[in-house]
Tab-separated table of C-alpha atoms and ligand atoms in Angstrom:
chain	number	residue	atom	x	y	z
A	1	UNK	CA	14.530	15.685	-6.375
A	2	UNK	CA	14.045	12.050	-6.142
A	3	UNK	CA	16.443	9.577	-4.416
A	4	UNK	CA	15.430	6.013	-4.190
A	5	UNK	CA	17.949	3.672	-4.428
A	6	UNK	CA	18.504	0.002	-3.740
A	7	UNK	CA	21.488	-1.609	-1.663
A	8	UNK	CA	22.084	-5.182	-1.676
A	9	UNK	CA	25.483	-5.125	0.237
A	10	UNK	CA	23.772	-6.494	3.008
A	11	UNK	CA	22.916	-9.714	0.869
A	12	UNK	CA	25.801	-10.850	-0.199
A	13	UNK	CA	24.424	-11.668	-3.839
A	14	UNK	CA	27.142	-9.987	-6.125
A	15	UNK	CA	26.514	-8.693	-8.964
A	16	UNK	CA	27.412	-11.388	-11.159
A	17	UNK	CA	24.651	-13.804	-9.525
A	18	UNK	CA	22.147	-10.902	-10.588
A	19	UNK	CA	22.638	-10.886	-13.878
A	20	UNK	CA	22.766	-14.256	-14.762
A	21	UNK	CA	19.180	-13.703	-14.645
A	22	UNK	CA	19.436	-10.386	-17.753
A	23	UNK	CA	17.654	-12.764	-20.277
A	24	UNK	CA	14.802	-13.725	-18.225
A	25	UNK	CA	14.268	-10.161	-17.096
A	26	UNK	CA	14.686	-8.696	-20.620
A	27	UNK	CA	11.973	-11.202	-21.725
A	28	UNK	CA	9.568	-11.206	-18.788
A	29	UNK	CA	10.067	-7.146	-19.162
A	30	UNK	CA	9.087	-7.361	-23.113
A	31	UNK	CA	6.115	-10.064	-22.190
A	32	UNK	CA	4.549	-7.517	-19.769
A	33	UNK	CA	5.330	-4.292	-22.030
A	34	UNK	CA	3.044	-6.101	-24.830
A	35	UNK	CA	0.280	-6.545	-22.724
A	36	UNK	CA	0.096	-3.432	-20.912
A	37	UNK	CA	-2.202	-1.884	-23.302
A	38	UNK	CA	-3.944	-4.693	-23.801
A	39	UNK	CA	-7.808	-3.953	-21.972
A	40	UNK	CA	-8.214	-7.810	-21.366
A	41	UNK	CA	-4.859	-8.404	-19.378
A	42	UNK	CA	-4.173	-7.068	-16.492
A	43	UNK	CA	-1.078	-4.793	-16.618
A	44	UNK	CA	-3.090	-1.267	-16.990
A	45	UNK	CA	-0.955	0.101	-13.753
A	46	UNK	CA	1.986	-0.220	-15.899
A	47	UNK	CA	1.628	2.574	-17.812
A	48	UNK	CA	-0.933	4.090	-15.545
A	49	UNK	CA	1.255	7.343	-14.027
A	50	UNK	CA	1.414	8.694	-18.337
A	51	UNK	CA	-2.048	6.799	-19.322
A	52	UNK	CA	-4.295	7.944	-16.615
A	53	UNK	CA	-7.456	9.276	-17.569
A	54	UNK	CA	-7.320	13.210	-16.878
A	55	UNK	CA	-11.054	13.741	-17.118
A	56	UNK	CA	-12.052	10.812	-14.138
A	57	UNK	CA	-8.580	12.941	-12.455
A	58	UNK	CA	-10.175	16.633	-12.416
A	59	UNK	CA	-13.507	14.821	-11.425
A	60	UNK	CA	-11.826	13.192	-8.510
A	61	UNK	CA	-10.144	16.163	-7.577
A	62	UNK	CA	-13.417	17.943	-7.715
A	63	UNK	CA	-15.230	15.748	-5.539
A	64	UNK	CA	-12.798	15.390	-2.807
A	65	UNK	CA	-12.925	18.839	-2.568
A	66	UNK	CA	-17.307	18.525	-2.202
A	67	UNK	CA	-16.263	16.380	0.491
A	68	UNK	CA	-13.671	18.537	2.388
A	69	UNK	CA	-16.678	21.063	2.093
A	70	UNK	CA	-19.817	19.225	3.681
A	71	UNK	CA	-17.593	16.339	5.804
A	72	UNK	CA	-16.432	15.730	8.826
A	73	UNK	CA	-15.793	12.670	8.190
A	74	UNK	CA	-14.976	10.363	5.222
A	75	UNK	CA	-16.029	6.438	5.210
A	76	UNK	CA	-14.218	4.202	2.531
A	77	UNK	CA	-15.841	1.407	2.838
A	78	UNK	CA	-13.789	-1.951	0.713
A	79	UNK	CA	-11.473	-4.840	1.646
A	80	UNK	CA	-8.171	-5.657	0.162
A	81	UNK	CA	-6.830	-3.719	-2.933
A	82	UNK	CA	-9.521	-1.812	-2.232
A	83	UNK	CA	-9.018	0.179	0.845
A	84	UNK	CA	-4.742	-0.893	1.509
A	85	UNK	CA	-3.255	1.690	-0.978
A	86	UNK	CA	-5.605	4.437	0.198
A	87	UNK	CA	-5.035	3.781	4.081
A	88	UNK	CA	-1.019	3.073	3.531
A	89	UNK	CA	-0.410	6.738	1.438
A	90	UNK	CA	-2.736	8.617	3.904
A	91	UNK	CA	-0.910	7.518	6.709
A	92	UNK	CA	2.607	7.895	5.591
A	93	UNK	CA	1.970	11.374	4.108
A	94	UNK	CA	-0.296	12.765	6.935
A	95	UNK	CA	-0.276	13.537	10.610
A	96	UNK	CA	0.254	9.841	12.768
A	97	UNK	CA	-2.262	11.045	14.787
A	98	UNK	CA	-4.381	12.644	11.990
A	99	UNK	CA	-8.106	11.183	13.153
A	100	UNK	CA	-7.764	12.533	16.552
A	101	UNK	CA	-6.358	16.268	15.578
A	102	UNK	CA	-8.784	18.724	16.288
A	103	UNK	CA	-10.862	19.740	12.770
A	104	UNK	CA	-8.995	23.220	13.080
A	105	UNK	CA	-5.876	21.385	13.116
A	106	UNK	CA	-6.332	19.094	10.459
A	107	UNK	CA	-8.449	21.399	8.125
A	108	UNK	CA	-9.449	17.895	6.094
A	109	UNK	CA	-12.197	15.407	7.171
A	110	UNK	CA	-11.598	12.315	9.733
A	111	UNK	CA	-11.180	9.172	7.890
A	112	UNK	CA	-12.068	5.247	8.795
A	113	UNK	CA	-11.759	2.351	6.949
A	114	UNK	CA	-14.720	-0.122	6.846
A	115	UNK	CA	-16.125	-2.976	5.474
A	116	UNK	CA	-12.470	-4.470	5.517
A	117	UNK	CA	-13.670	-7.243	8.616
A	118	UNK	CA	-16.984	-8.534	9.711
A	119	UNK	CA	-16.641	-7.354	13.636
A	120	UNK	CA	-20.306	-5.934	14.588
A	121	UNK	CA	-18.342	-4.225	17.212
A	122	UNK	CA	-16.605	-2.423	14.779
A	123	UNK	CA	-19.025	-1.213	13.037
A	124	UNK	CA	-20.760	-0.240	16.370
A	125	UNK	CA	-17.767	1.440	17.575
A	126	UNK	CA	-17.593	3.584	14.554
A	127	UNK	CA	-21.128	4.273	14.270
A	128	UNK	CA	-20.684	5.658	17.646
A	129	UNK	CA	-18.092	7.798	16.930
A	130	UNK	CA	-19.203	9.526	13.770
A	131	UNK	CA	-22.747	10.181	16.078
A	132	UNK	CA	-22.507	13.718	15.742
A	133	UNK	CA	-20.924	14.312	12.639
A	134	UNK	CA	-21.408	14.602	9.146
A	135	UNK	CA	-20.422	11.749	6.830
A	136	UNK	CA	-19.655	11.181	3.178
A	137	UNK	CA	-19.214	7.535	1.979
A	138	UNK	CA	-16.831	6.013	-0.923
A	139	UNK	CA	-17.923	2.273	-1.426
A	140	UNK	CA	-14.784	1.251	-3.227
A	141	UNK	CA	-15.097	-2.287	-5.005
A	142	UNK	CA	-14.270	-4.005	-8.664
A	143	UNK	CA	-16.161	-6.870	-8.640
A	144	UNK	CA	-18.783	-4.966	-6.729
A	145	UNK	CA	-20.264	-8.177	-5.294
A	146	UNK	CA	-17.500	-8.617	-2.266
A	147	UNK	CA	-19.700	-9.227	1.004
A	148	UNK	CA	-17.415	-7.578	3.715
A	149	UNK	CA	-17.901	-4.259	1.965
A	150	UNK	CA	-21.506	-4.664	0.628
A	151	UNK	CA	-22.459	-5.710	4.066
A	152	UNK	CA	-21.027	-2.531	5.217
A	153	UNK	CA	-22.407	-0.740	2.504
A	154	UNK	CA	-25.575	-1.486	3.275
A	155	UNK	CA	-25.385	-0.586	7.023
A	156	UNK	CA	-24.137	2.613	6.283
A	157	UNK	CA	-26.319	3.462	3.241
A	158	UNK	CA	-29.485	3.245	6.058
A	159	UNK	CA	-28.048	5.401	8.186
A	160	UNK	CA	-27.217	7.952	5.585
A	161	UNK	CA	-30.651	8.099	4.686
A	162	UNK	CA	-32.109	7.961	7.785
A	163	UNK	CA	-29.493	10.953	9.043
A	164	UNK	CA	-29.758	13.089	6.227
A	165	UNK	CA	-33.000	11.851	3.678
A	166	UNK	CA	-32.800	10.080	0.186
A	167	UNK	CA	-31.670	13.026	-1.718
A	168	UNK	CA	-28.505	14.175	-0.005
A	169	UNK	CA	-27.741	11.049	1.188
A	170	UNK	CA	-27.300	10.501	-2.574
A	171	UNK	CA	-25.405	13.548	-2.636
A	172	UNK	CA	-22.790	12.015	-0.069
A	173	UNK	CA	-22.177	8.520	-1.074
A	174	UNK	CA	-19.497	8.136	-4.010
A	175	UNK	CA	-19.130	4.950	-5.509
A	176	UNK	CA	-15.593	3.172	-6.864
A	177	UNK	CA	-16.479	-0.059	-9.093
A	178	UNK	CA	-16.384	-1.729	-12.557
A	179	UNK	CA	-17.530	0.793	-15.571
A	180	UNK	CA	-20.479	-1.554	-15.918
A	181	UNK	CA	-20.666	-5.157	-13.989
A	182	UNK	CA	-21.728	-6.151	-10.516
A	183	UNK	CA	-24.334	-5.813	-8.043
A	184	UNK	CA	-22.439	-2.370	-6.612
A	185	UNK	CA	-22.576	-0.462	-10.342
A	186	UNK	CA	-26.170	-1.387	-10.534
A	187	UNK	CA	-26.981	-0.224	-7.460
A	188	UNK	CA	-24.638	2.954	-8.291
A	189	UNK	CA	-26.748	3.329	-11.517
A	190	UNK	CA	-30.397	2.528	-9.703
A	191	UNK	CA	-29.090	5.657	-7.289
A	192	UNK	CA	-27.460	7.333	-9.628
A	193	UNK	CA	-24.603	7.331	-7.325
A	194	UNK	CA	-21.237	9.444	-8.608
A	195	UNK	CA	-19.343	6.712	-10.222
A	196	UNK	CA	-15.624	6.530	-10.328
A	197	UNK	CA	-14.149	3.665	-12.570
A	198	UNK	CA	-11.588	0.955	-11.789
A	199	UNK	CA	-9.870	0.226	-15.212
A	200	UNK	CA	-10.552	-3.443	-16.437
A	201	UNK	CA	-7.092	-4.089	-17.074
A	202	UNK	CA	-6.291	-2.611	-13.384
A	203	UNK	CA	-6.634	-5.848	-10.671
A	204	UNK	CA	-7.296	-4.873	-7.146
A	205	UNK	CA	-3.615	-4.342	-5.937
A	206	UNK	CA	-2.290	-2.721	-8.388
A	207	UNK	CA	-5.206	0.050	-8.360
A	208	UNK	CA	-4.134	2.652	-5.571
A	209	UNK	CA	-3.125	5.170	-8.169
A	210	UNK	CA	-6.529	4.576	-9.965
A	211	UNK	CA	-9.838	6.525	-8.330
A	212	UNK	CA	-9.380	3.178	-5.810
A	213	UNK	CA	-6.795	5.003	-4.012
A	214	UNK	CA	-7.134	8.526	-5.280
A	215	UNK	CA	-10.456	9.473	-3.889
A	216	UNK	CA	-9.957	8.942	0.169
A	217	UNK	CA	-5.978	10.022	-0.670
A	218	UNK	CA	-7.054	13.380	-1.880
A	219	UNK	CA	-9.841	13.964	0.887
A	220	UNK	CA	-6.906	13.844	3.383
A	221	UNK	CA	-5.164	16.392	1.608
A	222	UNK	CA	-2.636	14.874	-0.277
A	223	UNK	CA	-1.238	16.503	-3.966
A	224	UNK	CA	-2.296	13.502	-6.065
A	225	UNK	CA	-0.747	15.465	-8.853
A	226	UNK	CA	2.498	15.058	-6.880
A	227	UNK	CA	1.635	11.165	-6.553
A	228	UNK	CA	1.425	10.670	-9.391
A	229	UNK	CA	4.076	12.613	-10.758
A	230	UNK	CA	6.478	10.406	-8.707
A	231	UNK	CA	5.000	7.332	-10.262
A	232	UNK	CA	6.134	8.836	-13.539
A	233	UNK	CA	9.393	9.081	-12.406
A	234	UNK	CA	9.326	5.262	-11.941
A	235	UNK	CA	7.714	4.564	-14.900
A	236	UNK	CA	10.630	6.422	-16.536
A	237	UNK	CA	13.305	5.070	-14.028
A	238	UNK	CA	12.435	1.182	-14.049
A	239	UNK	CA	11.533	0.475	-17.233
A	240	UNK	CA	14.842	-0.034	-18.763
A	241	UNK	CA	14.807	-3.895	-19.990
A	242	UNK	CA	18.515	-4.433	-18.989
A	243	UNK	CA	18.743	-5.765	-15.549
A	244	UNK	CA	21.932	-4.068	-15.251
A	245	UNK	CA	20.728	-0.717	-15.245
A	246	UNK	CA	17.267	-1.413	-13.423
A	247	UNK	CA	17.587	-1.058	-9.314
A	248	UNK	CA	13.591	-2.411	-9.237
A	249	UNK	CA	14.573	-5.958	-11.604
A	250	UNK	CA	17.134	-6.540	-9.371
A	251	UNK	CA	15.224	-6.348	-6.086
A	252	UNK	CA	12.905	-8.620	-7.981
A	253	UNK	CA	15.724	-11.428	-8.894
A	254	UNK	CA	17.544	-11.205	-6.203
A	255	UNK	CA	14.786	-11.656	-3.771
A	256	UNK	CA	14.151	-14.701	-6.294
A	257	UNK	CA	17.677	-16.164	-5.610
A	258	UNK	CA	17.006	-15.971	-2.099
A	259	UNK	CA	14.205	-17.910	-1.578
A	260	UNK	CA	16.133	-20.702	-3.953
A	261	UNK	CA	18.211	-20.860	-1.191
A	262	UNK	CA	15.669	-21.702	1.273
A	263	UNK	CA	15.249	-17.986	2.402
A	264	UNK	CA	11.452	-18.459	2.348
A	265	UNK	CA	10.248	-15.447	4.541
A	266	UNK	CA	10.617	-11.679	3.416
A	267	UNK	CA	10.103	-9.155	6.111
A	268	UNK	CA	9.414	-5.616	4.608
A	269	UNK	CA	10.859	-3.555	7.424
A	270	UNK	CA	10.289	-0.004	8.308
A	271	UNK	CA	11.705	2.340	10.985
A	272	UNK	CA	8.511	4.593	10.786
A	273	UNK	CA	5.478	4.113	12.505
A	274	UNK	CA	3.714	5.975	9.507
A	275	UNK	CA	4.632	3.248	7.314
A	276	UNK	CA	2.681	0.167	9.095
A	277	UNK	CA	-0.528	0.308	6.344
A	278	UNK	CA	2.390	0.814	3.481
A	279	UNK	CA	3.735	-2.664	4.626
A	280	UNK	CA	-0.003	-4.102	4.768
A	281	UNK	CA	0.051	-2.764	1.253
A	282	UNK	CA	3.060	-4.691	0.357
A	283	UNK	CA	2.374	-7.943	2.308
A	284	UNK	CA	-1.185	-7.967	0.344
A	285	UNK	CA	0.552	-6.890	-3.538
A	286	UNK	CA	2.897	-9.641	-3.139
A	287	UNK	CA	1.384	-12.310	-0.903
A	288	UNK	CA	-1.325	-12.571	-3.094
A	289	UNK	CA	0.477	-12.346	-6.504
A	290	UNK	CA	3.136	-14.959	-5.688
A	291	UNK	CA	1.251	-17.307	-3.202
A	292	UNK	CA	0.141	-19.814	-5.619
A	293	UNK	CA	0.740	-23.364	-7.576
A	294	UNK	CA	2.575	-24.347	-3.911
A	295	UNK	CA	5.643	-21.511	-4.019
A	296	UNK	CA	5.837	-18.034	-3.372
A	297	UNK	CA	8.265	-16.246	-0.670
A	298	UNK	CA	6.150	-15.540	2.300
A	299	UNK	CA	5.453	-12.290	2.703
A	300	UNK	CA	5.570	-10.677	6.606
A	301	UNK	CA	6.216	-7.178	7.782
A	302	UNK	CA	7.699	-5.388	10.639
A	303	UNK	CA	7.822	-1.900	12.495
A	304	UNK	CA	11.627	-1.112	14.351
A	305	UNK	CA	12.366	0.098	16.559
A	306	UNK	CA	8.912	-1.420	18.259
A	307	UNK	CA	9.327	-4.769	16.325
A	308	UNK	CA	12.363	-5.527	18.142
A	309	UNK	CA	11.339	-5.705	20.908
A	310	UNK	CA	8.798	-8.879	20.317
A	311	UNK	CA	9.750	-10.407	16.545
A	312	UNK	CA	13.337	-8.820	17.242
A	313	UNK	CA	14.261	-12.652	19.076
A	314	UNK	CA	13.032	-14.504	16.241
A	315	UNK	CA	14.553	-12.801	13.312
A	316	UNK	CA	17.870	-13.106	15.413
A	317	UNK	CA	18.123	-16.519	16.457
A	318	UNK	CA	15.254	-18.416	15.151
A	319	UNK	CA	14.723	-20.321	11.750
A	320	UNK	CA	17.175	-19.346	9.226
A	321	UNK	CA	14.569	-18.943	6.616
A	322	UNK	CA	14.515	-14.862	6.696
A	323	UNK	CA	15.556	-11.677	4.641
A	324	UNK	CA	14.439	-8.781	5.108
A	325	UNK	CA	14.346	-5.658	2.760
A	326	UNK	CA	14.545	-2.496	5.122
A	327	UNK	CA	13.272	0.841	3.922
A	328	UNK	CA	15.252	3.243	5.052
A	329	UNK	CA	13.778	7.138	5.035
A	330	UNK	CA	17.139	9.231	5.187
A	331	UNK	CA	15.121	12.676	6.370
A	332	UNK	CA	12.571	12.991	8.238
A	333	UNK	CA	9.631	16.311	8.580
A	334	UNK	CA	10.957	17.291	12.239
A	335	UNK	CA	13.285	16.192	14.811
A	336	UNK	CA	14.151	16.464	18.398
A	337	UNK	CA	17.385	17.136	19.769
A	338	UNK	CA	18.358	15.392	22.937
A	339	UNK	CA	19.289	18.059	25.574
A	340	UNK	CA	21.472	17.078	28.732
A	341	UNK	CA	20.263	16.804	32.352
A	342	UNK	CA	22.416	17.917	35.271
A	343	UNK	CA	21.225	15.285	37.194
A	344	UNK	CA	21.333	12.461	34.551
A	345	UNK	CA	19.841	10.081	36.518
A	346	UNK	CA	18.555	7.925	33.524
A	347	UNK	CA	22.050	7.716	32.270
A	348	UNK	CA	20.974	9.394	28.903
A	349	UNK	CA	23.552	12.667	28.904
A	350	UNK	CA	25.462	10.439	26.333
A	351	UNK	CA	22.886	11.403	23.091
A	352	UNK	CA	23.218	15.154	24.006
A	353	UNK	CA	23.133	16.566	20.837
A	354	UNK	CA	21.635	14.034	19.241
A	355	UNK	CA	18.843	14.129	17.143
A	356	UNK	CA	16.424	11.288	17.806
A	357	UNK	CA	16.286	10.751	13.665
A	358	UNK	CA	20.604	9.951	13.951
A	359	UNK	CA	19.476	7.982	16.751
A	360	UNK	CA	16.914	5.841	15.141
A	361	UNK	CA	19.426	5.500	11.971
A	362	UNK	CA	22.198	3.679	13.910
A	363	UNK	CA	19.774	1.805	15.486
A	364	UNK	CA	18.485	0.779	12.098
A	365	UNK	CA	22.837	0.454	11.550
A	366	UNK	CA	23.225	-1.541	14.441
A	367	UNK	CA	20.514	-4.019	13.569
A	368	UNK	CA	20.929	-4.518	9.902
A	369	UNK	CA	24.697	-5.714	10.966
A	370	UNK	CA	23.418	-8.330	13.684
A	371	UNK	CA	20.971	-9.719	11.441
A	372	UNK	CA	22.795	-9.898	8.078
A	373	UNK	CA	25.364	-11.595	10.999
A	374	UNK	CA	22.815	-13.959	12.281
A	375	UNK	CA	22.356	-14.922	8.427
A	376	UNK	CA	19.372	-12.300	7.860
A	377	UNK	CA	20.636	-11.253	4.867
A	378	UNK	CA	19.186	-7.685	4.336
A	379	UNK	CA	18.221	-5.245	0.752
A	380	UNK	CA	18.535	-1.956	1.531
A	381	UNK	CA	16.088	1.129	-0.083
A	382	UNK	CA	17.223	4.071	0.696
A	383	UNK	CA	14.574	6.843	0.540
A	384	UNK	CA	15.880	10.669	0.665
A	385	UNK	CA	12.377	11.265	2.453
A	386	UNK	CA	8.849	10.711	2.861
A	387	UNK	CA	6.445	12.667	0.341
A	388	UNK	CA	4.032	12.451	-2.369
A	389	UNK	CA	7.021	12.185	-4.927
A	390	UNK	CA	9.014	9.443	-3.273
A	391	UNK	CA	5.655	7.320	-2.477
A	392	UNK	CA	4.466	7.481	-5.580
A	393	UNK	CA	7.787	6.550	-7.044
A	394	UNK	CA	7.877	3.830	-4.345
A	395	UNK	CA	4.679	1.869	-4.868
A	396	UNK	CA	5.436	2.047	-8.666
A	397	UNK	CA	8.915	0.334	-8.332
A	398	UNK	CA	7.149	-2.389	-5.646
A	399	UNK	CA	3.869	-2.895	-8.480
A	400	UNK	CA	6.753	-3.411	-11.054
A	401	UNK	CA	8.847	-5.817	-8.606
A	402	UNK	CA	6.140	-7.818	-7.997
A	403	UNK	CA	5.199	-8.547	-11.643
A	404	UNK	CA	8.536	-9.142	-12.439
A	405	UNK	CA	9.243	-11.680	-9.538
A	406	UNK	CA	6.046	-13.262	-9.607
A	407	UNK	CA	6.847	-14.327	-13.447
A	408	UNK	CA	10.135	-15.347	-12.669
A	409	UNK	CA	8.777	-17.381	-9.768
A	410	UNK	CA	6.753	-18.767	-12.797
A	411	UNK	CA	3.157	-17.894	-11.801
A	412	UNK	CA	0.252	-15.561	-12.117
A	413	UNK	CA	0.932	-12.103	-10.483
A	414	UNK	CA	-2.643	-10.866	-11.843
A	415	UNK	CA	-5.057	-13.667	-10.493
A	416	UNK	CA	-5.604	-15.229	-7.215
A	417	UNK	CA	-7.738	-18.009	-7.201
A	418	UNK	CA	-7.161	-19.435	-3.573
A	419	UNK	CA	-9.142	-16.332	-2.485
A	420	UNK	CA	-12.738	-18.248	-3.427
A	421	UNK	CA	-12.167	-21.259	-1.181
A	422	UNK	CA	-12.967	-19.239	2.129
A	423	UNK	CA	-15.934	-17.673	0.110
A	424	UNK	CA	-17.598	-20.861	-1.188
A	425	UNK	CA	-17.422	-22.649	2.687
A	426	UNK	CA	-18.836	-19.092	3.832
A	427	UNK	CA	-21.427	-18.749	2.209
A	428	UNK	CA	-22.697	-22.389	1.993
A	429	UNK	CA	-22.527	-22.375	6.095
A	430	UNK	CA	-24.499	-18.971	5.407
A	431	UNK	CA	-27.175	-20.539	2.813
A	432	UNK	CA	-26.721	-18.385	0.561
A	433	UNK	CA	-28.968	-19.278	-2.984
A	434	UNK	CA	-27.011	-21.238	-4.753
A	435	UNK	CA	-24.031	-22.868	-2.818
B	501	PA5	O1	-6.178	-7.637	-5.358
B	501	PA5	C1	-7.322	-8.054	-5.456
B	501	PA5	O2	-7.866	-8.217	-6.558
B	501	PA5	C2	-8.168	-8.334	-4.230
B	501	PA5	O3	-7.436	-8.237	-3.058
B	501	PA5	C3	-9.337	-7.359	-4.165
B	501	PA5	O4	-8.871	-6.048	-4.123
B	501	PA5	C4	-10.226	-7.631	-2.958
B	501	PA5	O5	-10.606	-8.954	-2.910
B	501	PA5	C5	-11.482	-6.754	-3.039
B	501	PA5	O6	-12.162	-6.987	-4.218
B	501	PA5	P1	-13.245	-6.005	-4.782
B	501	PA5	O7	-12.599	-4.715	-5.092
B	501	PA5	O8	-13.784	-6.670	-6.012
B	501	PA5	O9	-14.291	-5.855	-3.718
C-alpha cells in the first residue's frame, strides 16, 4: 500500500493562500492534459505509466536479463536526463554499497556511470577497474549528438572491440536514442546496434521511466513492473484538476508563493544517504525546467544528518532566502538497536533501546523545528518507505510538480535553451567545422 503524502504545516501557507491559485491550476492542468498525446509537444511522461509501449517493455526486460547473463559489469554511458533517473532509482532501491559487494552477493552486474564529465582520469580510473571483467555498454542519448557521451562512446566502443572482436562487441553494446535522428541512431543502424527508443514527445528529464531509465534500472535488479506500477498510482492520484484535492498542485503553488516572497532557494532534503542521485535527479528536472527568461527558484539539495554538519550553519543563520521540502521515509529495510554499555564512557547509555531509524527521525524533528524557527519554512513528504512502488509514485508526482510550477512561474518546463551557450564557446575554442 502506498502512502505519500504532503505536509505544509511547516510553511505556514494556509490553505486559503493555496487555493487562490484553483483557477490557474485547473487551467494549466487542462493545457497540459491536451497536449499530452500530442507527438510534437513534449508531455509524453504524462500519461507514460498507462501509455507505455509493452512490446519496447518485454524487450527491455529481455535484454537486461542478456546482460545479467554475460556481465560483470554494466556501462551507461549519457549526461543529464540521460543517466540521473537511472543512477537516482538504482541507488535508492539497491544495496549503498552495491558496486563493491562481492558478485555472489549482489547476484546483478557492477554498474558506472560515464560519459556524464570530460575527466580523462575518470575514464582511466574506470577503465582500470573493469580490466578484468566483462562489460556490456548502454549509450543512452536523444539527440544522439551530445559530446560528453559520444566522446565516451567512442572510447569504450574501441575497447569493446579490441577486448572481445566486432561481432560480440556488437552483441554487448545497447543503444538508447531518437527512433530515427542523430549521429548515435546512425551509428546504431550502421552497427546494427539493439535500439531502444526515447519517445519524441518524452524530453530528457522527464524520460527515466522510458528505456532511458529502464534499461540500467532493471540490470540492477529492480521490478520495473513495480516502478511503474507506482507511477500509475500517481497518474491516478494527481491528476485530479481541483487543487483542493491534489497534494502534488499544491507542492507546486505553494513552492510558487514562496519564492514571491523572496524565498528564492529550494533545498530538496533527504535523511538517506541512498537518496543523494534522487536529489541530483530533482535539482536537474527542475533547475532546468524553471531556470529561464531571468526567474526560476533555485534549485539545491542536501543529505542530513551529514549536511548539517557543513550547509547545516547556513540554512540556520544565513540569507533568509531558503525553504526546504524534506522527504521524509517513515520505515526503513533494517535497523539497529542501541544496546547499553556498563562502562558508558561515551555517554551514549541514554538511546538504549533505541533504534537508530527513531533516532534519525527526531533528528529530522529537531531540525525541521529550528529551521522553520530560523524562517526556513519547510514542506513535508512523508513516504511510508522506500521501494519500487513509492519511487515510482514519487518521481511521477515531482515530473507533474514541475510542469505545473514551471507554467505557473510562466515559462517553458519542456525546453532549455541556455544549455547551447556553453556548447557553442566549446566547441569554437575546440574548432570544431562549423563554429
Ligand atoms: O533534459 C534534457 O533534455 C537534457 O538534460 C538532456 O537529457 C541532456 O542534455 C542529454 O541530452 P541527450 O540525451 O540528447 O544526450
Amino acid at each position: 500500500m502506498l502512502n505519500i503524502n504532503v505536509d505544509f504545516k511547516y510553511t505556514e501557507k494556509k490553505k486559503k493562500e493555496i487555493m487562490k491559485y484553483k483557477d490557474m491550476v485547473e487551467k494549466i492542468h487542462n493545457e497540459l492534459h491536451e497536449i499530452s498525446t500530442n507527438e510534437n509537444e513534449f508531455a509524453g511522461w504524462l500519461q507514460l505509466p498507462t501509455s507505455y509501449n509493452k512490446d519496447e517493455f518485454k524487450k527491455i526486460k529481455k535484454a537486461a536479463e542478456k546482460i545479467k547473463k554475460d556481465s560483470d559489469v554494466l556501462l551507461v554511458i549519457g549526461i543529464g536526463g540521460s543517466y540521473l533517473g537511472a543512477r537516482a532509482v538504482i541507488e535508492a532501491l539497491n544495496n549503498t554499497f552495491y558496486n563493491v559487494l562481492t558478485d555472489k552477493q549482489r547476484k546483478t552486474p557492477q554498474i558506472f556511470f560515464v560519459g556524464n564529465n570530460m575527466s580523462p582520469d575518470y575514464l582511466n580510473d574506470l577503465l582500470e577497474c573493469i580490466s578484468k571483467k566483462d562489460v556490456s555498454v548502454n549509450v543512452i542519448s536523444k539527440s544522439g549528438t551530445t559530446t560528453e557521451p559520444a566522446i565516451a562512446f567512442r572510447i569504450f566502443r574501441e575497447y569493446l572491440e579490441s577486448k572481445y572482436g566486432i561481432d560480440e562487441a556488437r552483441r554487448r553494446i545497447y543503444v538508447t536514442t531518437d527512433k530515427e535522428k542523430g549521429a548515435l541512431k546512425s551509428l546504431a543502424n550502421e552497427e546494427e546496434y539493439e535500439t531502444f527508443i526515447v519517445p519524441d514527445n518524452i524530453g530528457g528529464r522527464y524520460s527515466v521511466l522510458t528505456a532511458v531509465g529502464l534499461l540500467p534500472i532493471a540490470v540492477s535488479g529492480i521490478d520495473i513492473e513495480k516502478l511503474m506500477n507506482g507511477a500509475r498510482n500517481g497518474q491516478e492520484k494527481y491528476n485530479n484538476s481541483d487543487l483542493k484535492y491534489n497534494n502534488c498542485y499544491k507542492y507546486a503553488v505553494a513552492r510558487n508563493i514562496l519564492y514571491k516572497q523572496d524565498k528564492k532557494t529550494e533545498i530538496l532534503v533527504s535523511y538517506e544517504p541512498k537518496m543523494l542521485y534522487f536529489t541530483e535527479w530533482w535539482k536537474q528536472l527542475y533547475g532546468e525546467s524553471e531556470g529561464k527568461d531571468g526567474k526560476g527558484i533555485f534549485p539545491a539539495s542536501a543529505t542530513f544528518t551529514t549536511d548539517l554538519h557543513s550547509l547545516g550553519q547556513y540554512i540556520q543563520e544565513g540569507r533568509r532566502e531558503l525553504f526546504e521540502t524534506v522527504i521524509n521515509i517513515e520505515k526503513t529495510k533494517t535497523d539497529i538497536k542501541m544496546k547499553a554499555d556498563e562502562d558508558n564512557l561515551d555517554g551514549l547509555n541514554y538511546l538504549e533501546g533505541k533504534t537508530m531509524n527513531y533516532i534519525n527521525h527526531k533528528a529530522m524533528e529537531g531540525t525541521i523545528q529550528a529551521h522553520t524557527e530560523g524562517n526556513v519554512p519547510n514542506i513535508l513528504i512523508n513516504i511510508d518507505k522506500l521501494d519500487e512502488e513509492n519511487l515510482g509514485e514519487l518521481i511521477y508526482f515531482f515530473e507533474l510538480a514541475c510542469a505545473i510550477s514551471a507554467k505557473i512561474l510562466g515559462v517553458n518546463p519542456f525546453n532549455q535553451p541556455g544549455v547551447e551557450a556553453y556548447k557553442k564557446n566549446m566547441f569554437k575554442l575546440l574548432e570544431k567545422p562549423g563554429y
